[in-house]
PDB file of C-alpha atoms in Angstrom:
ATOM      1  CA  MET A   1      79.743 -10.451  24.975  1.00  0.00           C
ATOM      2  CA  LEU A   2      77.955 -10.409  28.194  1.00  0.00           C
ATOM      3  CA  PRO A   3      75.594 -13.164  29.026  1.00  0.00           C
ATOM      4  CA  ARG A   4      71.961 -12.240  29.066  1.00  0.00           C
ATOM      5  CA  LYS A   5      70.266 -12.049  32.315  1.00  0.00           C
ATOM      6  CA  ARG A   6      67.245 -14.097  32.780  1.00  0.00           C
ATOM      7  CA  ARG A   7      64.213 -12.122  33.644  1.00  0.00           C
ATOM      8  CA  LYS A   8      62.280 -13.146  36.665  1.00  0.00           C
ATOM      9  CA  THR A   9      58.636 -13.845  36.128  1.00  0.00           C
ATOM     10  CA  ALA A  10      56.156 -12.648  38.629  1.00  0.00           C
ATOM     11  CA  ALA A  11      52.440 -13.149  39.060  1.00  0.00           C
ATOM     12  CA  HIS A  12      51.681  -9.692  37.702  1.00  0.00           C
ATOM     13  CA  ASP A  13      53.394 -10.482  34.379  1.00  0.00           C
ATOM     14  CA  THR A  14      50.819 -13.040  33.282  1.00  0.00           C
ATOM     15  CA  PRO A  15      48.468 -11.979  30.469  1.00  0.00           C
ATOM     16  CA  THR A  16      45.282 -10.333  31.648  1.00  0.00           C
ATOM     17  CA  ALA A  17      41.738 -10.452  30.252  1.00  0.00           C
ATOM     18  CA  ILE A  18      40.605  -7.972  27.654  1.00  0.00           C
ATOM     19  CA  THR A  19      39.180  -4.868  29.253  1.00  0.00           C
ATOM     20  CA  PHE A  20      36.459  -2.752  27.722  1.00  0.00           C
ATOM     21  CA  PRO A  21      36.097   0.963  28.200  1.00  0.00           C
ATOM     22  CA  ARG A  22      33.457   2.178  30.603  1.00  0.00           C
ATOM     23  CA  GLN A  23      31.252   3.445  27.775  1.00  0.00           C
ATOM     24  CA  ALA A  24      31.050   0.021  26.094  1.00  0.00           C
ATOM     25  CA  PRO A  25      27.592  -0.900  27.461  1.00  0.00           C
ATOM     26  CA  LEU A  26      26.238   2.504  26.472  1.00  0.00           C
ATOM     27  CA  LEU A  27      27.803   2.222  23.014  1.00  0.00           C
ATOM     28  CA  PHE A  28      26.414  -1.288  22.553  1.00  0.00           C
ATOM     29  CA  SER A  29      22.995  -0.119  23.726  1.00  0.00           C
ATOM     30  CA  ASN A  30      23.019   2.776  21.261  1.00  0.00           C
ATOM     31  CA  TYR A  31      23.977   0.518  18.358  1.00  0.00           C
ATOM     32  CA  LEU A  32      21.300  -1.977  19.344  1.00  0.00           C
ATOM     33  CA  GLN A  33      18.707   0.794  19.555  1.00  0.00           C
ATOM     34  CA  LEU A  34      19.777   2.075  16.121  1.00  0.00           C
ATOM     35  CA  ALA A  35      19.520  -1.411  14.624  1.00  0.00           C
ATOM     36  CA  LEU A  36      16.059  -1.935  16.097  1.00  0.00           C
ATOM     37  CA  HIS A  37      14.851   1.447  14.829  1.00  0.00           C
ATOM     38  CA  VAL A  38      16.159   0.718  11.337  1.00  0.00           C
ATOM     39  CA  LEU A  39      14.490  -2.700  11.421  1.00  0.00           C
ATOM     40  CA  GLY A  40      11.196  -1.181  12.568  1.00  0.00           C
ATOM     41  CA  ILE A  41      11.239   1.545   9.929  1.00  0.00           C
ATOM     42  CA  ALA A  42      12.131  -0.959   7.207  1.00  0.00           C
ATOM     43  CA  THR A  43       9.283  -3.238   8.290  1.00  0.00           C
ATOM     44  CA  LEU A  44       6.834  -0.326   8.306  1.00  0.00           C
ATOM     45  CA  ALA A  45       8.012   0.801   4.866  1.00  0.00           C
ATOM     46  CA  ILE A  46       7.566  -2.721   3.481  1.00  0.00           C
ATOM     47  CA  VAL A  47       4.050  -2.949   4.907  1.00  0.00           C
ATOM     48  CA  ILE A  48       3.101   0.435   3.420  1.00  0.00           C
ATOM     49  CA  VAL A  49       4.489  -0.525   0.005  1.00  0.00           C
ATOM     50  CA  LEU A  50       2.623  -3.843   0.096  1.00  0.00           C
ATOM     51  CA  VAL A  51      -0.648  -2.130   1.021  1.00  0.00           C
ATOM     52  CA  PHE A  52      -0.309   0.341  -1.850  1.00  0.00           C
ATOM     53  CA  TYR A  53       0.713  -2.424  -4.279  1.00  0.00           C
ATOM     54  CA  THR A  54      -2.285  -4.517  -3.286  1.00  0.00           C
ATOM     55  CA  ALA A  55      -4.620  -1.526  -3.551  1.00  0.00           C
ATOM     56  CA  GLN A  56      -3.185  -0.651  -6.972  1.00  0.00           C
ATOM     57  CA  SER A  57      -3.721  -4.187  -8.248  1.00  0.00           C
ATOM     58  CA  GLU A  58      -7.312  -4.067  -6.918  1.00  0.00           C
ATOM     59  CA  ILE A  59      -7.858  -0.728  -8.685  1.00  0.00           C
ATOM     60  CA  ASP A  60      -6.484  -2.126 -11.950  1.00  0.00           C
ATOM     61  CA  ALA A  61      -8.743  -5.183 -11.664  1.00  0.00           C
ATOM     62  CA  ARG A  62     -11.825  -3.035 -11.054  1.00  0.00           C
ATOM     63  CA  LEU A  63     -10.898  -0.698 -13.894  1.00  0.00           C
ATOM     64  CA  ALA A  64     -10.575  -3.678 -16.227  1.00  0.00           C
ATOM     65  CA  GLN A  65     -13.940  -4.940 -14.987  1.00  0.00           C
ATOM     66  CA  HIS A  66     -15.583  -1.577 -15.699  1.00  0.00           C
ATOM     67  CA  LEU A  67     -13.976  -1.424 -19.158  1.00  0.00           C
ATOM     68  CA  GLU A  68     -15.265  -4.901 -19.900  1.00  0.00           C
ATOM     69  CA  ALA A  69     -18.760  -3.908 -18.774  1.00  0.00           C
ATOM     70  CA  LEU A  70     -18.573  -0.779 -20.960  1.00  0.00           C
ATOM     71  CA  GLU A  71     -17.555  -2.838 -23.992  1.00  0.00           C
ATOM     72  CA  GLU A  72     -20.388  -5.279 -23.338  1.00  0.00           C
ATOM     73  CA  GLU A  73     -22.870  -2.409 -23.078  1.00  0.00           C
ATOM     74  CA  LYS A  74     -21.530  -0.850 -26.296  1.00  0.00           C
ATOM     75  CA  LEU A  75     -21.912  -4.204 -28.056  1.00  0.00           C
ATOM     76  CA  GLN A  76     -25.517  -4.550 -26.878  1.00  0.00           C
ATOM     77  CA  CYS A  77     -26.295  -0.988 -28.015  1.00  0.00           C
ATOM     78  CA  SER A  78     -24.745  -1.709 -31.399  1.00  0.00           C
ATOM     79  CA  GLN A  79     -26.768  -4.897 -31.753  1.00  0.00           C
ATOM     80  CA  GLN A  80     -29.987  -3.029 -30.843  1.00  0.00           C
ATOM     81  CA  TYR A  81     -29.118  -0.207 -33.244  1.00  0.00           C
ATOM     82  CA  HIS A  82     -28.568  -2.566 -36.184  1.00  0.00           C
ATOM     83  CA  ARG A  83     -31.362  -5.010 -35.258  1.00  0.00           C
ATOM     84  CA  ASN A  84     -33.904  -2.173 -35.315  1.00  0.00           C
ATOM     85  CA  LYS A  85     -32.405  -0.739 -38.530  1.00  0.00           C
ATOM     86  CA  CYS A  86     -31.874   2.650 -36.955  1.00  0.00           C
ATOM     87  CA  HIS A  87     -29.519   3.688 -39.753  1.00  0.00           C
ATOM     88  CA  LEU A  88     -32.537   3.589 -42.111  1.00  0.00           C
ATOM     89  CA  TYR A  89     -34.905   5.680 -39.972  1.00  0.00           C
ATOM     90  CA  THR A  90     -35.015   9.412 -39.867  1.00  0.00           C
ATOM     91  CA  GLN A  91     -34.874  11.394 -36.646  1.00  0.00           C
ATOM     92  CA  SER A  92     -38.631  12.030 -36.685  1.00  0.00           C
ATOM     93  CA  SER A  93     -39.610   8.392 -36.758  1.00  0.00           C
ATOM     94  CA  LEU A  94     -41.067   6.411 -33.882  1.00  0.00           C
ATOM     95  CA  PHE A  95     -37.721   4.873 -33.033  1.00  0.00           C
ATOM     96  CA  GLY A  96     -35.839   8.168 -33.441  1.00  0.00           C
ATOM     97  CA  GLU A  97     -35.278   8.805 -29.724  1.00  0.00           C
ATOM     98  CA  LEU A  98     -34.290   5.194 -28.993  1.00  0.00           C
ATOM     99  CA  CYS A  99     -31.979   5.162 -31.995  1.00  0.00           C
ATOM    100  CA  GLU A 100     -30.245   8.299 -30.746  1.00  0.00           C
ATOM    101  CA  GLN A 101     -29.750   6.722 -27.330  1.00  0.00           C
ATOM    102  CA  TRP A 102     -28.317   3.542 -28.878  1.00  0.00           C
ATOM    103  CA  GLN A 103     -26.058   5.566 -31.154  1.00  0.00           C
ATOM    104  CA  SER A 104     -24.717   7.685 -28.283  1.00  0.00           C
ATOM    105  CA  CYS A 105     -24.214   4.489 -26.278  1.00  0.00           C
ATOM    106  CA  MET A 106     -22.241   2.956 -29.160  1.00  0.00           C
ATOM    107  CA  ASN A 107     -20.057   6.054 -29.512  1.00  0.00           C
ATOM    108  CA  ARG A 108     -19.070   6.274 -25.858  1.00  0.00           C
ATOM    109  CA  GLU A 109     -15.337   6.220 -25.250  1.00  0.00           C
ATOM    110  CA  LYS A 110     -13.344   4.272 -22.736  1.00  0.00           C
ATOM    111  CA  GLY A 111     -12.168   7.483 -21.116  1.00  0.00           C
ATOM    112  CA  SER A 112     -15.635   8.093 -19.738  1.00  0.00           C
ATOM    113  CA  ILE A 113     -14.899   5.793 -16.805  1.00  0.00           C
ATOM    114  CA  ALA A 114     -14.060   7.881 -13.764  1.00  0.00           C
ATOM    115  CA  ARG A 115     -10.747   6.402 -12.570  1.00  0.00           C
ATOM    116  CA  SER A 116     -10.692   8.653  -9.525  1.00  0.00           C
ATOM    117  CA  LYS A 117     -14.103   7.370  -8.456  1.00  0.00           C
ATOM    118  CA  ILE A 118     -12.845   3.786  -8.677  1.00  0.00           C
ATOM    119  CA  ILE A 119      -9.708   4.694  -6.707  1.00  0.00           C
ATOM    120  CA  MET A 120     -11.626   6.435  -3.917  1.00  0.00           C
ATOM    121  CA  THR A 121     -14.179   3.614  -3.742  1.00  0.00           C
ATOM    122  CA  THR A 122     -11.399   1.040  -3.422  1.00  0.00           C
ATOM    123  CA  TYR A 123      -9.557   2.962  -0.693  1.00  0.00           C
ATOM    124  CA  GLY A 124     -12.835   3.584   1.130  1.00  0.00           C
ATOM    125  CA  GLU A 125     -13.640  -0.118   1.095  1.00  0.00           C
ATOM    126  CA  LEU A 126     -10.110  -0.893   2.312  1.00  0.00           C
ATOM    127  CA  VAL A 127     -10.468   1.436   5.287  1.00  0.00           C
ATOM    128  CA  ASN A 128     -13.955   0.099   6.050  1.00  0.00           C
ATOM    129  CA  ALA A 129     -12.650  -3.470   5.930  1.00  0.00           C
ATOM    130  CA  LEU A 130     -10.017  -2.548   8.518  1.00  0.00           C
ATOM    131  CA  VAL A 131     -12.317  -0.592  10.844  1.00  0.00           C
ATOM    132  CA  GLU A 132     -15.616  -2.521  10.679  1.00  0.00           C
ATOM    133  CA  PRO A 133     -14.501  -5.629  12.606  1.00  0.00           C
ATOM    134  CA  LEU A 134     -13.135  -3.508  15.466  1.00  0.00           C
ATOM    135  CA  THR A 135     -15.304  -3.220  18.550  1.00  0.00           C
ATOM    136  CA  VAL A 136     -15.530  -0.115  20.717  1.00  0.00           C
ATOM    137  CA  LYS A 137     -13.382  -1.835  23.347  1.00  0.00           C
ATOM    138  CA  THR A 138     -10.659  -2.578  20.787  1.00  0.00           C
ATOM    139  CA  MET A 139     -10.715   0.978  19.459  1.00  0.00           C
ATOM    140  CA  ALA A 140     -10.429   2.335  23.004  1.00  0.00           C
ATOM    141  CA  ALA A 141      -7.473   0.035  23.686  1.00  0.00           C
ATOM    142  CA  ILE A 142      -5.752   1.183  20.487  1.00  0.00           C
ATOM    143  CA  CYS A 143      -6.320   4.843  21.433  1.00  0.00           C
ATOM    144  CA  VAL A 144      -4.918   4.278  24.935  1.00  0.00           C
ATOM    145  CA  LEU A 145      -1.898   2.472  23.498  1.00  0.00           C
ATOM    146  CA  LEU A 146      -1.281   5.225  20.972  1.00  0.00           C
ATOM    147  CA  PHE A 147      -1.690   7.958  23.584  1.00  0.00           C
ATOM    148  CA  SER A 148       0.639   6.216  26.057  1.00  0.00           C
ATOM    149  CA  THR A 149       3.239   5.700  23.327  1.00  0.00           C
ATOM    150  CA  LEU A 150       3.140   9.356  22.342  1.00  0.00           C
ATOM    151  CA  LEU A 151       3.271  10.401  25.996  1.00  0.00           C
ATOM    152  CA  GLY A 152       6.256   8.125  26.587  1.00  0.00           C
ATOM    153  CA  ILE A 153       8.088   9.560  23.601  1.00  0.00           C
ATOM    154  CA  ALA A 154       7.363  13.097  24.797  1.00  0.00           C
ATOM    155  CA  LEU A 155       8.623  12.333  28.291  1.00  0.00           C
ATOM    156  CA  VAL A 156      11.828  10.712  27.046  1.00  0.00           C
ATOM    157  CA  ASN A 157      12.689  13.658  24.857  1.00  0.00           C
TER     158      ASN A 157
END
């Protein structure tokens, strides 16, 4: 067997630092941009869901309030109907018209509450609550910011 030759070490044989491809900064930038976009969209989605959840709970509370008021009114009509002994009077009596009104009030159903009216009123108040405190100067600044953002997006694409 032949003896092994010792290899000579030179300066260029020492380990070198890790090198990255030339596209690494661009790749990192793209991933960072993607992460920020996903974060922004997720935040916006959460805010939208929270606004609708809050509005829905407000609508449910107002609907319950209107149902409670309707029940109270029906109870008062029933008390008036029985207190004035309307079930004993005929339609031609002095109390006939009032008795008919109390009876129709007693027979009203819960479905007579206009849910859509309550919903639109709630959303209208929500929008008014957001817009009323804004001054003309603030609205102009928001419009300029929105316009410049849209212009910037258009120019980039």
